[in-house]
mmCIF file of C-alpha atoms in Angstrom:
data_model
loop_
_atom_site.group_PDB
_atom_site.id
_atom_site.type_symbol
_atom_site.label_atom_id
_atom_site.label_comp_id
_atom_site.label_asym_id
_atom_site.label_seq_id
_atom_site.Cartn_x
_atom_site.Cartn_y
_atom_site.Cartn_z
ATOM 1 C CA MET A 1 37.448 101.899 -61.819
ATOM 2 C CA GLN A 2 37.962 102.588 -58.119
ATOM 3 C CA ARG A 3 41.694 102.860 -58.772
ATOM 4 C CA PHE A 4 41.092 105.586 -61.352
ATOM 5 C CA LYS A 5 38.840 107.493 -58.963
ATOM 6 C CA ALA A 6 41.245 107.230 -56.038
ATOM 7 C CA LEU A 7 44.195 108.417 -58.101
ATOM 8 C CA ALA A 8 42.120 111.228 -59.553
ATOM 9 C CA GLN A 9 41.154 112.419 -56.074
ATOM 10 C CA VAL A 10 44.791 112.480 -54.930
ATOM 11 C CA ARG A 11 45.899 114.329 -58.058
ATOM 12 C CA ARG A 12 43.075 116.868 -57.776
ATOM 13 C CA SER A 13 44.062 117.725 -54.210
ATOM 14 C CA ILE A 14 47.712 118.143 -55.168
ATOM 15 C CA SER A 15 47.139 120.017 -58.418
ATOM 16 C CA THR A 16 44.854 122.533 -56.686
ATOM 17 C CA ILE A 17 47.918 123.686 -54.781
ATOM 18 C CA TYR A 18 50.508 123.437 -57.549
ATOM 19 C CA ARG A 19 48.490 124.247 -60.699
ATOM 20 C CA PRO A 20 50.275 127.644 -61.147
ATOM 21 C CA LEU A 21 53.536 125.732 -61.647
ATOM 22 C CA PHE A 22 52.438 124.412 -64.993
ATOM 23 C CA THR A 23 49.617 126.632 -66.219
ATOM 24 C CA THR A 24 50.992 129.160 -68.693
ATOM 25 C CA THR A 25 47.887 130.872 -70.057
ATOM 26 C CA ARG A 26 47.448 134.395 -68.719
ATOM 27 C CA PRO A 27 44.110 135.428 -67.198
ATOM 28 C CA ILE A 28 41.741 137.592 -69.237
ATOM 29 C CA SER A 29 41.994 141.232 -68.275
ATOM 30 C CA THR A 30 40.013 144.281 -69.293
ATOM 31 C CA HIS A 31 43.371 146.012 -69.694
ATOM 32 C CA ASP A 32 44.772 143.378 -72.066
ATOM 33 C CA ASN A 33 42.619 142.175 -74.932
ATOM 34 C CA GLN A 34 45.208 139.841 -76.510
ATOM 35 C CA PRO A 35 44.556 136.819 -74.228
ATOM 36 C CA HIS A 36 40.816 137.177 -74.865
ATOM 37 C CA LYS A 37 41.478 137.143 -78.615
ATOM 38 C CA GLU A 38 43.651 134.038 -78.236
ATOM 39 C CA VAL A 39 40.912 132.282 -76.253
ATOM 40 C CA LEU A 40 38.373 133.012 -79.006
ATOM 41 C CA ILE A 41 40.728 131.735 -81.718
ATOM 42 C CA ALA A 42 41.505 128.582 -79.737
ATOM 43 C CA GLY A 43 37.796 128.022 -79.175
ATOM 44 C CA PHE A 44 37.189 127.842 -82.922
ATOM 45 C CA GLN A 45 40.283 125.689 -83.516
ATOM 46 C CA VAL A 46 39.352 123.099 -80.864
ATOM 47 C CA LEU A 47 35.637 122.435 -80.547
ATOM 48 C CA VAL A 48 33.989 120.523 -77.699
ATOM 49 C CA GLU A 49 31.176 117.970 -77.752
ATOM 50 C CA GLY A 50 29.426 116.886 -74.574
ATOM 51 C CA LYS A 51 28.281 113.290 -74.188
ATOM 52 C CA ALA A 52 26.652 111.259 -71.405
ATOM 53 C CA SER A 53 29.845 110.407 -69.572
ATOM 54 C CA ALA A 54 32.465 111.802 -71.930
ATOM 55 C CA ARG A 55 33.785 114.908 -73.603
ATOM 56 C CA ALA A 56 35.157 115.101 -77.143
ATOM 57 C CA ALA A 57 37.820 117.532 -78.334
ATOM 58 C CA ILE A 58 37.550 118.176 -82.076
ATOM 59 C CA LEU A 59 40.581 119.598 -83.877
ATOM 60 C CA ASN A 60 39.028 122.151 -86.199
ATOM 61 C CA ARG A 61 41.372 123.593 -88.819
ATOM 62 C CA PRO A 62 40.200 121.459 -91.761
ATOM 63 C CA SER A 63 41.660 123.738 -94.438
ATOM 64 C CA ASN A 64 45.068 123.283 -92.734
ATOM 65 C CA LEU A 65 44.557 119.541 -92.159
ATOM 66 C CA ASN A 66 44.057 120.397 -88.464
ATOM 67 C CA ALA A 67 47.721 121.371 -88.099
ATOM 68 C CA LEU A 68 48.453 122.272 -84.487
ATOM 69 C CA THR A 69 49.071 125.807 -83.222
ATOM 70 C CA THR A 70 50.169 127.148 -79.848
ATOM 71 C CA ASN A 71 46.599 128.216 -79.117
ATOM 72 C CA MET A 72 45.328 124.700 -79.834
ATOM 73 C CA ALA A 73 47.940 123.095 -77.576
ATOM 74 C CA ASN A 74 47.043 125.532 -74.789
ATOM 75 C CA ARG A 75 43.322 124.884 -75.153
ATOM 76 C CA LEU A 76 43.769 121.118 -75.223
ATOM 77 C CA LYS A 77 45.871 121.305 -72.087
ATOM 78 C CA LYS A 78 43.282 123.382 -70.211
ATOM 79 C CA LEU A 79 40.362 121.257 -71.390
ATOM 80 C CA TYR A 80 42.016 117.970 -70.489
ATOM 81 C CA GLU A 81 43.016 119.214 -67.039
ATOM 82 C CA SER A 82 39.470 120.373 -66.298
ATOM 83 C CA TRP A 83 37.946 117.136 -67.627
ATOM 84 C CA GLU A 84 40.312 115.035 -65.566
ATOM 85 C CA ASP A 85 39.248 116.935 -62.451
ATOM 86 C CA ASN A 86 35.530 116.498 -63.225
ATOM 87 C CA PRO A 87 34.139 113.353 -61.507
ATOM 88 C CA ASP A 88 31.141 113.321 -63.875
ATOM 89 C CA ILE A 89 33.363 112.698 -66.902
ATOM 90 C CA GLY A 90 34.412 109.082 -67.359
ATOM 91 C CA PHE A 91 36.513 109.253 -70.529
ATOM 92 C CA VAL A 92 37.719 111.634 -73.246
ATOM 93 C CA ILE A 93 37.627 111.458 -77.056
ATOM 94 C CA MET A 94 39.695 113.301 -79.674
ATOM 95 C CA LYS A 95 38.653 113.671 -83.317
ATOM 96 C CA GLY A 96 39.525 115.788 -86.347
ATOM 97 C CA SER A 97 37.407 117.829 -88.755
ATOM 98 C CA GLY A 98 37.466 117.155 -92.486
ATOM 99 C CA ARG A 99 39.792 114.694 -94.233
ATOM 100 C CA ALA A 100 42.490 114.713 -91.587
ATOM 101 C CA PHE A 101 42.826 113.806 -87.965
ATOM 102 C CA CYS A 102 45.905 116.005 -87.653
ATOM 103 C CA ALA A 103 48.806 116.584 -90.055
ATOM 104 C CA GLY A 104 51.156 117.619 -87.233
ATOM 105 C CA GLY A 105 52.407 120.988 -86.107
ATOM 106 C CA ASP A 106 51.872 124.027 -88.303
ATOM 107 C CA VAL A 107 55.470 124.134 -89.550
ATOM 108 C CA VAL A 108 54.700 126.772 -92.184
ATOM 109 C CA ALA A 109 53.638 129.128 -89.394
ATOM 110 C CA LEU A 110 56.866 128.302 -87.538
ATOM 111 C CA TYR A 111 58.839 128.982 -90.737
ATOM 112 C CA HIS A 112 57.365 132.470 -90.994
ATOM 113 C CA LEU A 113 57.861 133.177 -87.282
ATOM 114 C CA ILE A 114 61.555 132.283 -87.500
ATOM 115 C CA ASN A 115 62.043 134.468 -90.574
ATOM 116 C CA GLU A 116 60.329 137.325 -88.736
ATOM 117 C CA GLY A 117 62.686 136.905 -85.782
ATOM 118 C CA LYS A 118 59.929 135.622 -83.470
ATOM 119 C CA VAL A 119 61.850 132.596 -82.226
ATOM 120 C CA GLU A 120 60.362 132.904 -78.720
ATOM 121 C CA ASP A 121 56.928 132.211 -80.187
ATOM 122 C CA CYS A 122 58.305 129.004 -81.722
ATOM 123 C CA LYS A 123 59.685 127.947 -78.353
ATOM 124 C CA ASP A 124 56.244 128.559 -76.826
ATOM 125 C CA PHE A 125 54.730 126.249 -79.426
ATOM 126 C CA PHE A 126 57.052 123.337 -78.641
ATOM 127 C CA ARG A 127 56.808 123.866 -74.884
ATOM 128 C CA ASN A 128 53.010 123.896 -74.834
ATOM 129 C CA LEU A 129 52.652 121.023 -77.287
ATOM 130 C CA TYR A 130 55.048 118.771 -75.376
ATOM 131 C CA MET A 131 53.369 119.699 -72.095
ATOM 132 C CA PHE A 132 50.010 118.554 -73.440
ATOM 133 C CA ILE A 133 51.512 115.318 -74.765
ATOM 134 C CA TYR A 134 52.872 114.563 -71.300
ATOM 135 C CA ILE A 135 49.464 115.239 -69.755
ATOM 136 C CA LEU A 136 47.891 112.820 -72.229
ATOM 137 C CA GLY A 137 50.579 110.224 -71.552
ATOM 138 C CA THR A 138 49.838 110.341 -67.824
ATOM 139 C CA TYR A 139 46.079 110.861 -68.072
ATOM 140 C CA LEU A 140 43.960 109.283 -65.353
ATOM 141 C CA LYS A 141 40.961 108.669 -67.571
ATOM 142 C CA PRO A 142 40.592 106.455 -70.652
ATOM 143 C CA HIS A 143 41.236 108.274 -73.929
ATOM 144 C CA VAL A 144 39.913 107.420 -77.394
ATOM 145 C CA ALA A 145 41.539 108.963 -80.490
ATOM 146 C CA ILE A 146 39.629 108.537 -83.761
ATOM 147 C CA LEU A 147 42.427 108.611 -86.365
ATOM 148 C CA ASP A 148 40.242 109.021 -89.446
ATOM 149 C CA GLY A 149 42.373 110.491 -92.249
ATOM 150 C CA ILE A 150 45.857 112.018 -92.274
ATOM 151 C CA THR A 151 47.691 111.414 -88.990
ATOM 152 C CA MET A 152 51.264 112.641 -89.158
ATOM 153 C CA GLY A 153 54.029 113.927 -86.884
ATOM 154 C CA GLY A 154 52.540 115.922 -84.038
ATOM 155 C CA GLY A 155 49.115 114.472 -84.855
ATOM 156 C CA ALA A 156 50.438 111.137 -83.652
ATOM 157 C CA GLY A 157 51.982 112.898 -80.662
ATOM 158 C CA VAL A 158 48.634 114.215 -79.402
ATOM 159 C CA SER A 159 46.908 110.840 -79.766
ATOM 160 C CA PHE A 160 49.284 107.867 -79.462
ATOM 161 C CA PRO A 161 50.043 108.292 -75.722
ATOM 162 C CA GLY A 162 46.343 107.787 -74.966
ATOM 163 C CA THR A 163 44.579 104.522 -74.156
ATOM 164 C CA PHE A 164 42.854 103.705 -77.458
ATOM 165 C CA ARG A 165 43.657 104.623 -81.066
ATOM 166 C CA VAL A 166 41.065 103.792 -83.722
ATOM 167 C CA ALA A 167 42.418 103.605 -87.287
ATOM 168 C CA THR A 168 40.204 103.457 -90.372
ATOM 169 C CA ASP A 169 40.430 102.712 -94.086
ATOM 170 C CA LYS A 170 41.171 106.434 -94.569
ATOM 171 C CA THR A 171 44.011 106.646 -92.052
ATOM 172 C CA ILE A 172 47.459 107.591 -93.356
ATOM 173 C CA PHE A 173 50.284 107.695 -90.802
ATOM 174 C CA SER A 174 53.875 108.858 -91.160
ATOM 175 C CA THR A 175 56.644 110.768 -89.422
ATOM 176 C CA PRO A 176 57.976 112.813 -92.366
ATOM 177 C CA GLU A 177 60.117 115.298 -90.434
ATOM 178 C CA ILE A 178 63.465 114.233 -91.926
ATOM 179 C CA HIS A 179 62.249 115.522 -95.304
ATOM 180 C CA ILE A 180 61.817 119.038 -93.908
ATOM 181 C CA GLY A 181 65.202 119.070 -92.157
ATOM 182 C CA PHE A 182 63.801 118.288 -88.710
ATOM 183 C CA HIS A 183 63.539 115.219 -86.464
ATOM 184 C CA PRO A 184 60.558 113.013 -85.498
ATOM 185 C CA ASP A 185 59.367 114.789 -82.359
ATOM 186 C CA ALA A 186 56.247 115.177 -80.186
ATOM 187 C CA GLY A 187 57.091 111.936 -78.394
ATOM 188 C CA ALA A 188 58.004 110.037 -81.582
ATOM 189 C CA SER A 189 61.330 108.869 -80.176
ATOM 190 C CA PHE A 190 59.333 107.157 -77.407
ATOM 191 C CA TYR A 191 56.548 105.415 -79.327
ATOM 192 C CA LEU A 192 58.631 104.553 -82.417
ATOM 193 C CA SER A 193 61.452 103.089 -80.372
ATOM 194 C CA HIS A 194 59.032 100.787 -78.552
ATOM 195 C CA LEU A 195 57.752 99.110 -81.719
ATOM 196 C CA THR A 196 58.901 95.581 -82.482
ATOM 197 C CA GLY A 197 62.369 95.157 -83.959
ATOM 198 C CA TYR A 198 63.655 98.159 -85.894
ATOM 199 C CA ILE A 199 60.373 99.348 -87.409
ATOM 200 C CA GLY A 200 60.826 102.625 -85.526
ATOM 201 C CA GLU A 201 64.133 103.367 -87.227
ATOM 202 C CA TYR A 202 62.624 102.474 -90.609
ATOM 203 C CA LEU A 203 59.648 104.811 -90.172
ATOM 204 C CA ALA A 204 61.758 107.634 -88.724
ATOM 205 C CA LEU A 205 64.435 107.569 -91.430
ATOM 206 C CA THR A 206 62.199 107.073 -94.466
ATOM 207 C CA GLY A 207 58.974 108.840 -93.490
ATOM 208 C CA GLU A 208 57.204 105.809 -94.975
ATOM 209 C CA ARG A 209 53.405 105.929 -94.855
ATOM 210 C CA LEU A 210 51.336 103.248 -93.173
ATOM 211 C CA ASN A 211 47.648 102.619 -93.722
ATOM 212 C CA GLY A 212 45.232 101.796 -90.919
ATOM 213 C CA ILE A 213 45.619 98.037 -91.298
ATOM 214 C CA ASP A 214 49.394 98.221 -90.984
ATOM 215 C CA MET A 215 49.063 100.545 -87.984
ATOM 216 C CA LEU A 216 46.954 97.886 -86.295
ATOM 217 C CA ALA A 217 49.411 95.156 -87.287
ATOM 218 C CA VAL A 218 52.454 96.887 -85.738
ATOM 219 C CA GLY A 219 50.621 98.159 -82.644
ATOM 220 C CA LEU A 220 50.299 101.857 -83.446
ATOM 221 C CA ALA A 221 46.513 101.453 -83.486
ATOM 222 C CA THR A 222 44.455 99.468 -80.985
ATOM 223 C CA HIS A 223 41.304 99.141 -83.128
ATOM 224 C CA TYR A 224 40.298 99.280 -86.783
ATOM 225 C CA THR A 225 36.955 100.157 -88.308
ATOM 226 C CA MET A 226 35.701 101.375 -91.649
ATOM 227 C CA SER A 227 35.292 105.137 -91.812
ATOM 228 C CA ALA A 228 31.656 104.672 -92.823
ATOM 229 C CA ARG A 229 30.963 103.053 -89.435
ATOM 230 C CA LEU A 230 32.285 105.950 -87.361
ATOM 231 C CA ASN A 231 28.830 107.450 -86.862
ATOM 232 C CA TRP A 232 27.813 104.194 -85.170
ATOM 233 C CA VAL A 233 30.964 104.253 -83.043
ATOM 234 C CA ASP A 234 30.197 107.816 -82.041
ATOM 235 C CA GLU A 235 26.620 106.960 -81.116
ATOM 236 C CA ARG A 236 27.799 104.012 -79.042
ATOM 237 C CA LEU A 237 30.388 106.063 -77.150
ATOM 238 C CA ALA A 238 27.869 108.848 -76.591
ATOM 239 C CA LYS A 239 25.644 106.464 -74.620
ATOM 240 C CA LEU A 240 28.351 104.981 -72.414
ATOM 241 C CA VAL A 241 28.385 105.955 -68.767
ATOM 242 C CA THR A 242 31.685 104.553 -67.578
ATOM 243 C CA ASP A 243 35.328 105.189 -66.747
ATOM 244 C CA ASP A 244 36.225 101.528 -67.210
ATOM 245 C CA PRO A 245 38.735 100.965 -70.048
ATOM 246 C CA SER A 246 37.537 97.387 -70.607
ATOM 247 C CA THR A 247 33.971 98.583 -71.242
ATOM 248 C CA ILE A 248 35.190 101.162 -73.756
ATOM 249 C CA ASP A 249 37.449 98.558 -75.364
ATOM 250 C CA ALA A 250 34.510 96.175 -75.796
ATOM 251 C CA SER A 251 32.356 98.933 -77.299
ATOM 252 C CA LEU A 252 35.026 99.844 -79.840
ATOM 253 C CA ALA A 253 35.499 96.176 -80.707
ATOM 254 C CA THR A 254 31.772 95.851 -81.430
ATOM 255 C CA PHE A 255 32.205 97.973 -84.541
ATOM 256 C CA GLY A 256 35.665 96.669 -85.386
ATOM 257 C CA ASP A 257 36.405 95.038 -88.721
ATOM 258 C CA ILE A 258 38.426 91.869 -89.242
ATOM 259 C CA VAL A 259 41.196 92.844 -91.643
ATOM 260 C CA TYR A 260 44.350 91.224 -92.967
ATOM 261 C CA PRO A 261 47.552 92.849 -94.250
ATOM 262 C CA ASP A 262 47.973 92.612 -98.033
ATOM 263 C CA LYS A 263 51.082 91.512 -99.964
ATOM 264 C CA ASN A 264 52.560 95.025 -99.784
ATOM 265 C CA SER A 265 52.170 95.271 -96.014
ATOM 266 C CA ILE A 266 55.067 96.193 -93.767
ATOM 267 C CA VAL A 267 54.582 92.892 -91.903
ATOM 268 C CA ASN A 268 55.901 91.028 -94.947
ATOM 269 C CA ARG A 269 59.275 92.750 -94.785
ATOM 270 C CA LEU A 270 60.021 92.851 -91.075
ATOM 271 C CA GLU A 271 63.008 90.516 -91.343
ATOM 272 C CA LEU A 272 64.712 92.658 -93.976
ATOM 273 C CA ILE A 273 63.819 95.868 -92.136
ATOM 274 C CA ASP A 274 65.521 94.516 -89.032
ATOM 275 C CA LYS A 275 68.512 93.367 -91.069
ATOM 276 C CA CYS A 276 69.039 96.806 -92.653
ATOM 277 C CA PHE A 277 67.743 99.305 -90.092
ATOM 278 C CA GLY A 278 69.233 97.522 -87.100
ATOM 279 C CA LEU A 279 72.721 98.537 -88.238
ATOM 280 C CA GLU A 280 74.670 101.076 -86.232
ATOM 281 C CA THR A 281 74.983 104.052 -88.614
ATOM 282 C CA VAL A 282 72.962 105.686 -91.378
ATOM 283 C CA GLU A 283 75.775 104.950 -93.825
ATOM 284 C CA GLU A 284 75.611 101.246 -92.999
ATOM 285 C CA ILE A 285 71.836 101.279 -93.400
ATOM 286 C CA VAL A 286 72.124 102.912 -96.830
ATOM 287 C CA ASP A 287 74.791 100.398 -97.935
ATOM 288 C CA ALA A 288 72.666 97.459 -96.767
ATOM 289 C CA LEU A 289 69.614 98.771 -98.612
ATOM 290 C CA GLU A 290 71.622 99.252 -101.800
ATOM 291 C CA ILE A 291 72.854 95.662 -101.635
ATOM 292 C CA GLU A 292 69.356 94.368 -100.929
ATOM 293 C CA ALA A 293 67.787 96.501 -103.684
ATOM 294 C CA ALA A 294 70.349 95.242 -106.214
ATOM 295 C CA ARG A 295 69.849 91.638 -105.113
ATOM 296 C CA SER A 296 66.087 91.391 -104.722
ATOM 297 C CA LYS A 297 64.800 94.334 -106.784
ATOM 298 C CA GLN A 298 62.057 94.698 -104.159
ATOM 299 C CA GLU A 299 60.059 97.883 -104.615
ATOM 300 C CA TRP A 300 60.075 98.816 -100.925
ATOM 301 C CA CYS A 301 63.894 98.722 -100.830
ATOM 302 C CA ILE A 302 64.155 100.977 -103.858
ATOM 303 C CA VAL A 303 61.617 103.427 -102.415
ATOM 304 C CA ALA A 304 63.279 103.452 -98.969
ATOM 305 C CA LEU A 305 66.654 104.139 -100.563
ATOM 306 C CA LYS A 306 65.215 107.021 -102.576
ATOM 307 C CA LYS A 307 63.618 108.547 -99.478
ATOM 308 C CA LEU A 308 66.876 108.303 -97.523
ATOM 309 C CA LYS A 309 68.782 110.061 -100.298
ATOM 310 C CA GLU A 310 66.186 112.850 -100.494
ATOM 311 C CA ALA A 311 66.233 113.547 -96.744
ATOM 312 C CA SER A 312 68.452 115.971 -94.840
ATOM 313 C CA PRO A 313 71.704 114.109 -94.055
ATOM 314 C CA LEU A 314 71.980 115.865 -90.699
ATOM 315 C CA SER A 315 68.364 115.050 -89.833
ATOM 316 C CA LEU A 316 68.927 111.384 -90.657
ATOM 317 C CA LYS A 317 71.790 111.060 -88.217
ATOM 318 C CA VAL A 318 69.966 113.048 -85.538
ATOM 319 C CA ALA A 319 66.788 110.982 -85.989
ATOM 320 C CA LEU A 320 68.605 107.649 -85.764
ATOM 321 C CA ARG A 321 70.321 108.615 -82.530
ATOM 322 C CA SER A 322 67.039 109.952 -81.136
ATOM 323 C CA ILE A 323 65.209 106.664 -81.712
ATOM 324 C CA ARG A 324 68.094 104.676 -80.271
ATOM 325 C CA GLU A 325 68.137 106.812 -77.107
ATOM 326 C CA GLY A 326 64.356 106.592 -76.825
ATOM 327 C CA ARG A 327 64.561 102.829 -76.313
ATOM 328 C CA PHE A 328 66.013 103.406 -72.853
ATOM 329 C CA GLN A 329 64.038 106.475 -71.782
ATOM 330 C CA THR A 330 60.630 107.206 -70.300
ATOM 331 C CA LEU A 331 58.101 109.455 -72.051
ATOM 332 C CA ASP A 332 59.071 112.499 -69.985
ATOM 333 C CA GLU A 333 62.774 111.946 -70.660
ATOM 334 C CA CYS A 334 62.085 111.684 -74.392
ATOM 335 C CA LEU A 335 60.039 114.887 -74.385
ATOM 336 C CA VAL A 336 62.684 116.834 -72.463
ATOM 337 C CA ARG A 337 65.358 115.653 -74.896
ATOM 338 C CA GLU A 338 63.181 116.317 -77.956
ATOM 339 C CA TYR A 339 62.538 119.850 -76.678
ATOM 340 C CA ARG A 340 66.292 120.470 -76.630
ATOM 341 C CA MET A 341 66.598 118.996 -80.112
ATOM 342 C CA SER A 342 63.718 121.080 -81.467
ATOM 343 C CA LEU A 343 65.111 124.343 -80.139
ATOM 344 C CA HIS A 344 68.544 123.502 -81.525
ATOM 345 C CA GLY A 345 66.900 122.432 -84.787
ATOM 346 C CA ILE A 346 65.286 125.827 -85.397
ATOM 347 C CA SER A 347 68.476 127.658 -84.479
ATOM 348 C CA LYS A 348 69.998 129.252 -87.578
ATOM 349 C CA PRO A 349 73.588 129.208 -86.259
ATOM 350 C CA LEU A 350 73.443 125.412 -86.027
ATOM 351 C CA SER A 351 71.592 124.523 -89.213
ATOM 352 C CA HIS A 352 69.268 126.090 -91.763
ATOM 353 C CA ASP A 353 67.892 122.714 -92.860
ATOM 354 C CA PHE A 354 64.502 123.198 -91.174
ATOM 355 C CA LEU A 355 63.858 126.500 -92.936
ATOM 356 C CA GLU A 356 65.189 125.105 -96.199
ATOM 357 C CA GLY A 357 63.120 121.937 -95.953
ATOM 358 C CA VAL A 358 59.865 123.768 -95.213
ATOM 359 C CA ARG A 359 60.605 126.276 -97.975
ATOM 360 C CA ALA A 360 61.249 123.575 -100.569
ATOM 361 C CA ARG A 361 58.358 121.261 -99.693
ATOM 362 C CA LEU A 362 55.612 123.449 -98.274
ATOM 363 C CA VAL A 363 56.199 127.115 -99.126
ATOM 364 C CA GLU A 364 57.768 127.496 -102.575
ATOM 365 C CA LYS A 365 57.246 123.793 -103.361
ATOM 366 C CA ASP A 366 60.168 123.428 -105.762
ATOM 367 C CA PHE A 367 61.127 120.164 -103.971
ATOM 368 C CA THR A 368 64.843 120.870 -104.397
ATOM 369 C CA PRO A 369 66.149 121.598 -100.882
ATOM 370 C CA LYS A 370 69.817 122.505 -100.552
ATOM 371 C CA TRP A 371 70.849 120.636 -97.423
ATOM 372 C CA ASP A 372 73.794 121.771 -95.334
ATOM 373 C CA PRO A 373 75.798 119.577 -95.001
ATOM 374 C CA PRO A 374 74.802 118.133 -98.398
ATOM 375 C CA THR A 375 75.961 114.557 -97.809
ATOM 376 C CA LEU A 376 76.209 112.083 -94.929
ATOM 377 C CA ASP A 377 80.022 112.064 -94.922
ATOM 378 C CA LYS A 378 80.018 115.814 -94.262
ATOM 379 C CA VAL A 379 77.916 115.475 -91.102
ATOM 380 C CA SER A 380 80.314 115.468 -88.154
ATOM 381 C CA GLU A 381 79.729 113.886 -84.747
ATOM 382 C CA ASP A 382 79.961 117.363 -83.196
ATOM 383 C CA MET A 383 76.996 118.536 -85.290
ATOM 384 C CA VAL A 384 74.889 115.639 -84.091
ATOM 385 C CA ASP A 385 76.102 115.980 -80.498
ATOM 386 C CA HIS A 386 75.083 119.623 -80.448
ATOM 387 C CA TYR A 387 71.441 118.676 -81.106
ATOM 388 C CA PHE A 388 71.450 116.647 -77.895
ATOM 389 C CA SER A 389 73.388 119.133 -75.773
ATOM 390 C CA PRO A 390 71.774 121.075 -72.904
ATOM 391 C CA LEU A 391 70.239 124.413 -73.789
ATOM 392 C CA GLY A 392 72.243 127.569 -73.270
ATOM 393 C CA GLU A 393 71.869 130.172 -70.542
ATOM 394 C CA LEU A 394 69.183 132.058 -72.456
ATOM 395 C CA ASP A 395 66.853 129.050 -72.667
ATOM 396 C CA SER A 396 65.392 127.016 -69.840
ATOM 397 C CA GLU A 397 64.916 123.274 -70.160
ATOM 398 C CA LEU A 398 61.427 121.823 -70.552
ATOM 399 C CA LYS A 399 59.972 121.385 -67.071
ATOM 400 C CA LEU A 400 57.285 118.713 -66.917
ATOM 401 C CA PRO A 401 55.168 118.202 -63.772
ATOM 402 C CA THR A 402 56.585 114.735 -63.108
ATOM 403 C CA HIS A 403 56.154 115.197 -59.344
ATOM 404 C CA LEU A 404 52.406 115.575 -59.913
ATOM 405 C CA ARG A 405 51.823 113.380 -62.939
ATOM 406 C CA GLU A 406 53.835 110.190 -62.836
ATOM 407 C CA ALA A 407 52.736 107.465 -65.233
ATOM 408 C CA PHE A 408 50.894 104.748 -63.305
ATOM 409 C CA ILE A 409 49.997 102.240 -66.035
#
């Protein structure tokens, strides 16, 4: 606990001087009403609960499954910075409203912005979201994410880097970006690549869904409890006066449930996942799955093969390389690279797969995207390389405050 307080004091003294370097929200002015409007919107989209020694941020867009917006990322960033600087706050909680924790970024909004020519607004979204994720990944205080309900894509990004992740019987996790012509982002190349074996490649390339028990089994969640018990968990956390992770851990464990993976669990196919998804290329992975599906007739093989064939061929190759690079990179390096990839990914001259994927699955919902290139053999190395190339002169790279916020755990 003393270590947390000492580090917090050092960071507060430094950040007081350098805060303008990484604070992007403009001040409210009587001559400019737009920032004030944005603050009001963000206030409704991210609610705050005060507790004895904690603060809770509540993602509050239930009709949109709490999909993240630029305003939400900005508000989370400001709240978390102020809470970290407050010596009276021992730990921080994040929850979602309704039946979702967070379904990821609001990609439909991004789709419309791109079609309206407002690409700079999309860049702001990725920059602010990734900045918050880095703050969470280097946070000085314990963090508890209550992952009750849908937790996908960017929803994992704004929770997984924290200290504790509580899954429930209602939790559904996936990284489905390859099915909308994108790549698993928001830090996914970091946390997926650090899972045992080649589970990360499997989840990234198939978008397979995991329940709360499987999340606990593979290490994506730290605790599991029934959704019906969450009121008790909340009451317990509300009474804690501490900044000690072990005390919070013990409190969460008090309401934990002893659960076991069932016969369909991912843990029962780890050997075959490693055998297939540990191969070097997407083509080799597909071939291995086809052989295994023909031999064993296992349902998971057949489903994985179907998902691979439905996904954007370009996204598959980009995602595989991203996970492989993430194995040897720190969180900040992954976020900087993913920012490049995201900006390239929404660039029409490079590929229209993102717009096409969102159109087919979420806007017009005909579920018949026309990928370009249409097949894996048409995806060249140059196309994949371009996703990972430095940004051009018109775009600056993502600048994270690594000199102020270096991971210490």
